[in-house]
Amino acid sequence: MKKYVMLAITAAILNVCVVNVGVANTPNLVVIQEETPEAEILLDKAIEAEAAGNQEALLSSLTAGTAALEKEANADKGSFKDKLLGQVGALQKFAPMVKSGLLKGDMLKKVINTVKMLLAAKRIENALGGSNLLGNVGGLTKNLGLMKAGLPALGGDSQSKLGGLLDTAMGSVGNLSKGGMTAKAAEPAVKKQLGGILDFVKGAI
């Protein structure tokens, strides 16, 4: 009787081991955590929801976007941190306005466009703090585009002037992707242009 019991226990242990090995080697069981969408993407969804008159989606996207913005701002030590947190405060005031139906699309768009410009400026500033720009052409291009998308927050001459600076910088950043001497020769000019853009944003917002 004891012999059968021991055999049964041994078989059970072996079975557990086999199952564990199977789980460990099964790719389909690997849990992949999705990245949280960037703040500007969530906030764009809030604009879409407001335009569609979907109050529930508006509040959800606004809340998630504000939280993502606050998290990114607090994780930064650059010169745009306080300005970003100021926009967090502005967005937080919108939540009760959504519930009461007082939030207007133009109010929301102005703050979100300002957020786009500041986020892009912050990320470009971080890139300039690196050893070189040649390995970050994609990121620079993306954030210059993001800043351009936020230009309506300025309006008037400031919008026009910064738009021109951004167009020039985009052309120069394109030279960084050409490699070789062309890229190396372009890098100092790109740094100077990006620094000028950051100074402009600091003064305008």
CSV table of C-alpha atoms in Angstrom, one decimal:
chain,number,residue,atom,x,y,z
A,1,MET,CA,0.0,0.0,0.0
A,2,LYS,CA,2.8,2.4,0.9
A,3,LYS,CA,4.5,1.6,-2.3
A,4,TYR,CA,1.5,2.7,-4.3
A,5,VAL,CA,1.1,5.8,-2.3
A,6,MET,CA,4.7,6.8,-2.9
A,7,LEU,CA,4.4,6.1,-6.6
A,8,ALA,CA,1.3,8.3,-6.8
A,9,ILE,CA,3.1,11.1,-5.0
A,10,THR,CA,6.1,10.8,-7.3
A,11,ALA,CA,3.9,10.9,-10.3
A,12,ALA,CA,2.1,14.0,-9.1
A,13,ILE,CA,5.4,15.8,-8.4
A,14,LEU,CA,6.6,14.9,-11.9
A,15,ASN,CA,3.4,16.1,-13.4
A,16,VAL,CA,3.7,19.5,-11.6
A,17,CYS,CA,7.2,19.8,-12.9
A,18,VAL,CA,6.2,19.1,-16.4
A,19,VAL,CA,3.4,21.6,-16.3
A,20,ASN,CA,5.7,24.3,-14.9
A,21,VAL,CA,8.3,23.6,-17.6
A,22,GLY,CA,5.5,23.9,-20.2
A,23,VAL,CA,4.3,27.2,-18.8
A,24,ALA,CA,7.8,28.6,-18.6
A,25,ASN,CA,8.4,27.7,-22.3
A,26,THR,CA,5.0,28.8,-23.7
A,27,PRO,CA,5.4,32.2,-25.4
A,28,ASN,CA,1.6,32.7,-25.5
A,29,LEU,CA,1.5,32.9,-21.7
A,30,VAL,CA,4.0,35.8,-21.4
A,31,VAL,CA,2.2,38.8,-20.1
A,32,ILE,CA,3.0,42.0,-22.0
A,33,GLN,CA,2.2,45.3,-20.3
A,34,GLU,CA,1.0,47.9,-22.7
A,35,GLU,CA,2.6,51.4,-22.4
A,36,THR,CA,0.3,54.2,-21.3
A,37,PRO,CA,-0.4,56.5,-24.3
A,38,GLU,CA,1.4,59.8,-24.2
A,39,ALA,CA,-0.4,62.7,-22.6
A,40,GLU,CA,-1.0,64.6,-25.8
A,41,ILE,CA,-2.7,61.5,-27.4
A,42,LEU,CA,-5.1,61.2,-24.5
A,43,LEU,CA,-5.8,64.9,-24.5
A,44,ASP,CA,-6.5,64.9,-28.3
A,45,LYS,CA,-9.1,62.2,-27.5
A,46,ALA,CA,-10.7,64.7,-25.1
A,47,ILE,CA,-10.9,67.3,-27.9
A,48,GLU,CA,-12.6,64.7,-30.1
A,49,ALA,CA,-15.0,63.7,-27.4
A,50,GLU,CA,-15.9,67.3,-26.7
A,51,ALA,CA,-16.6,67.9,-30.4
A,52,ALA,CA,-18.8,64.8,-30.5
A,53,GLY,CA,-20.7,65.9,-27.4
A,54,ASN,CA,-19.7,62.7,-25.6
A,55,GLN,CA,-19.4,64.0,-22.0
A,56,GLU,CA,-18.4,60.6,-20.5
A,57,ALA,CA,-15.5,60.1,-23.0
A,58,LEU,CA,-14.5,63.7,-22.5
A,59,LEU,CA,-14.2,63.4,-18.8
A,60,SER,CA,-12.4,60.0,-19.0
A,61,SER,CA,-9.8,61.2,-21.6
A,62,LEU,CA,-9.3,64.5,-19.8
A,63,THR,CA,-8.7,62.8,-16.5
A,64,ALA,CA,-6.3,60.2,-18.0
A,65,GLY,CA,-4.5,62.8,-20.1
A,66,THR,CA,-4.1,65.2,-17.1
A,67,ALA,CA,-2.7,62.3,-15.0
A,68,ALA,CA,-0.2,61.3,-17.7
A,69,LEU,CA,0.9,64.9,-18.1
A,70,GLU,CA,1.4,65.4,-14.4
A,71,LYS,CA,3.5,62.1,-14.2
A,72,GLU,CA,5.7,63.2,-17.1
A,73,ALA,CA,6.2,66.7,-15.7
A,74,ASN,CA,7.1,65.5,-12.2
A,75,ALA,CA,9.6,63.0,-13.6
A,76,ASP,CA,11.5,65.9,-15.3
A,77,LYS,CA,14.0,68.3,-13.8
A,78,GLY,CA,14.3,70.6,-16.7
A,79,SER,CA,13.3,74.3,-17.1
A,80,PHE,CA,9.8,73.5,-18.4
A,81,LYS,CA,8.6,71.5,-15.4
A,82,ASP,CA,6.8,74.4,-13.6
A,83,LYS,CA,5.2,75.5,-16.8
A,84,LEU,CA,3.8,72.0,-17.4
A,85,LEU,CA,2.5,71.7,-13.9
A,86,GLY,CA,0.8,75.0,-14.4
A,87,GLN,CA,-1.1,73.5,-17.3
A,88,VAL,CA,-1.9,70.4,-15.2
A,89,GLY,CA,-3.6,72.8,-12.8
A,90,ALA,CA,-5.6,74.4,-15.6
A,91,LEU,CA,-6.7,71.0,-16.9
A,92,GLN,CA,-7.8,69.9,-13.5
A,93,LYS,CA,-10.2,72.9,-13.3
A,94,PHE,CA,-11.9,71.6,-16.4
A,95,ALA,CA,-13.3,68.4,-14.8
A,96,PRO,CA,-16.1,70.1,-12.8
A,97,MET,CA,-16.8,72.3,-15.8
A,98,VAL,CA,-17.4,69.2,-17.9
A,99,LYS,CA,-19.9,67.9,-15.4
A,100,SER,CA,-21.8,71.2,-15.4
A,101,GLY,CA,-21.6,71.5,-19.2
A,102,LEU,CA,-19.7,74.8,-19.0
A,103,LEU,CA,-16.5,73.6,-20.8
A,104,LYS,CA,-16.2,75.0,-24.3
A,105,GLY,CA,-14.1,73.5,-27.1
A,106,ASP,CA,-11.9,76.6,-27.6
A,107,MET,CA,-10.9,76.8,-24.0
A,108,LEU,CA,-9.9,73.1,-24.0
A,109,LYS,CA,-8.0,73.4,-27.3
A,110,LYS,CA,-6.0,76.4,-26.2
A,111,VAL,CA,-4.7,74.7,-23.0
A,112,ILE,CA,-4.0,71.4,-24.9
A,113,ASN,CA,-2.1,73.2,-27.6
A,114,THR,CA,-0.1,74.9,-24.9
A,115,VAL,CA,0.6,71.5,-23.4
A,116,LYS,CA,1.8,70.2,-26.8
A,117,MET,CA,4.3,73.0,-27.2
A,118,LEU,CA,5.6,72.6,-23.6
A,119,LEU,CA,5.9,68.8,-23.8
A,120,ALA,CA,7.8,69.1,-27.1
A,121,ALA,CA,10.1,71.8,-25.7
A,122,LYS,CA,10.8,69.6,-22.6
A,123,ARG,CA,11.6,66.6,-24.7
A,124,ILE,CA,13.8,68.6,-27.1
A,125,GLU,CA,15.6,70.1,-24.1
A,126,ASN,CA,16.3,66.6,-22.8
A,127,ALA,CA,17.7,65.6,-26.2
A,128,LEU,CA,20.0,68.6,-26.2
A,129,GLY,CA,21.3,67.4,-22.9
A,130,GLY,CA,22.6,64.2,-24.4
A,131,SER,CA,26.0,63.5,-25.9
A,132,ASN,CA,24.8,64.0,-29.5
A,133,LEU,CA,21.8,64.4,-31.7
A,134,LEU,CA,22.6,62.1,-34.5
A,135,GLY,CA,20.9,59.1,-32.8
A,136,ASN,CA,17.7,61.0,-32.0
A,137,VAL,CA,16.6,62.3,-35.4
A,138,GLY,CA,13.2,60.6,-35.2
A,139,GLY,CA,12.5,62.0,-31.7
A,140,LEU,CA,13.5,65.5,-32.7
A,141,THR,CA,11.4,65.4,-35.8
A,142,LYS,CA,8.4,64.1,-33.9
A,143,ASN,CA,8.6,66.8,-31.2
A,144,LEU,CA,9.2,69.6,-33.6
A,145,GLY,CA,6.0,68.4,-35.3
A,146,LEU,CA,4.2,68.3,-32.0
A,147,MET,CA,5.3,71.8,-31.2
A,148,LYS,CA,4.0,72.9,-34.6
A,149,ALA,CA,0.7,71.3,-33.9
A,150,GLY,CA,0.4,73.4,-30.7
A,151,LEU,CA,1.2,76.7,-32.5
A,152,PRO,CA,-2.4,78.0,-32.4
A,153,ALA,CA,-2.0,78.5,-28.7
A,154,LEU,CA,0.1,81.5,-29.4
A,155,GLY,CA,-1.6,83.3,-32.3
A,156,GLY,CA,-0.5,86.5,-34.0
A,157,ASP,CA,3.1,87.4,-34.7
A,158,SER,CA,4.4,84.9,-32.1
A,159,GLN,CA,2.8,82.0,-33.9
A,160,SER,CA,4.1,83.1,-37.3
A,161,LYS,CA,7.7,83.7,-36.0
A,162,LEU,CA,7.9,80.4,-34.1
A,163,GLY,CA,6.4,78.6,-37.1
A,164,GLY,CA,9.2,79.9,-39.2
A,165,LEU,CA,11.8,78.8,-36.7
A,166,LEU,CA,10.3,75.3,-36.6
A,167,ASP,CA,10.3,75.0,-40.4
A,168,THR,CA,14.0,75.9,-40.5
A,169,ALA,CA,14.9,73.5,-37.7
A,170,MET,CA,13.0,70.7,-39.4
A,171,GLY,CA,15.0,71.2,-42.5
A,172,SER,CA,18.3,71.2,-40.6
A,173,VAL,CA,17.3,68.1,-38.5
A,174,GLY,CA,16.7,66.3,-41.8
A,175,ASN,CA,20.4,66.7,-42.6
A,176,LEU,CA,21.3,64.8,-39.5
A,177,SER,CA,19.8,61.7,-41.0
A,178,LYS,CA,22.1,61.8,-44.0
A,179,GLY,CA,25.0,60.5,-42.1
A,180,GLY,CA,28.7,61.1,-42.6
A,181,MET,CA,30.2,64.6,-42.8
A,182,THR,CA,26.9,66.1,-43.7
A,183,ALA,CA,25.3,65.1,-40.4
A,184,LYS,CA,28.3,66.1,-38.3
A,185,ALA,CA,28.5,69.5,-40.0
A,186,ALA,CA,24.7,70.0,-39.4
A,187,GLU,CA,24.7,69.1,-35.7
A,188,PRO,CA,26.1,72.4,-34.3
A,189,ALA,CA,23.6,74.5,-36.4
A,190,VAL,CA,20.7,72.2,-35.2
A,191,LYS,CA,21.7,72.6,-31.6
A,192,LYS,CA,21.8,76.4,-32.0
A,193,GLN,CA,18.4,76.5,-33.8
A,194,LEU,CA,16.8,74.2,-31.2
A,195,GLY,CA,18.2,76.3,-28.4
A,196,GLY,CA,16.7,79.4,-29.9
A,197,ILE,CA,13.3,77.7,-30.2
A,198,LEU,CA,13.4,76.7,-26.5
A,199,ASP,CA,14.2,80.3,-25.5
A,200,PHE,CA,11.3,81.5,-27.6
A,201,VAL,CA,8.9,79.1,-26.0
A,202,LYS,CA,10.1,80.1,-22.6
A,203,GLY,CA,9.4,83.7,-23.3
A,204,ALA,CA,6.1,83.2,-25.1
A,205,ILE,CA,4.4,80.8,-22.5
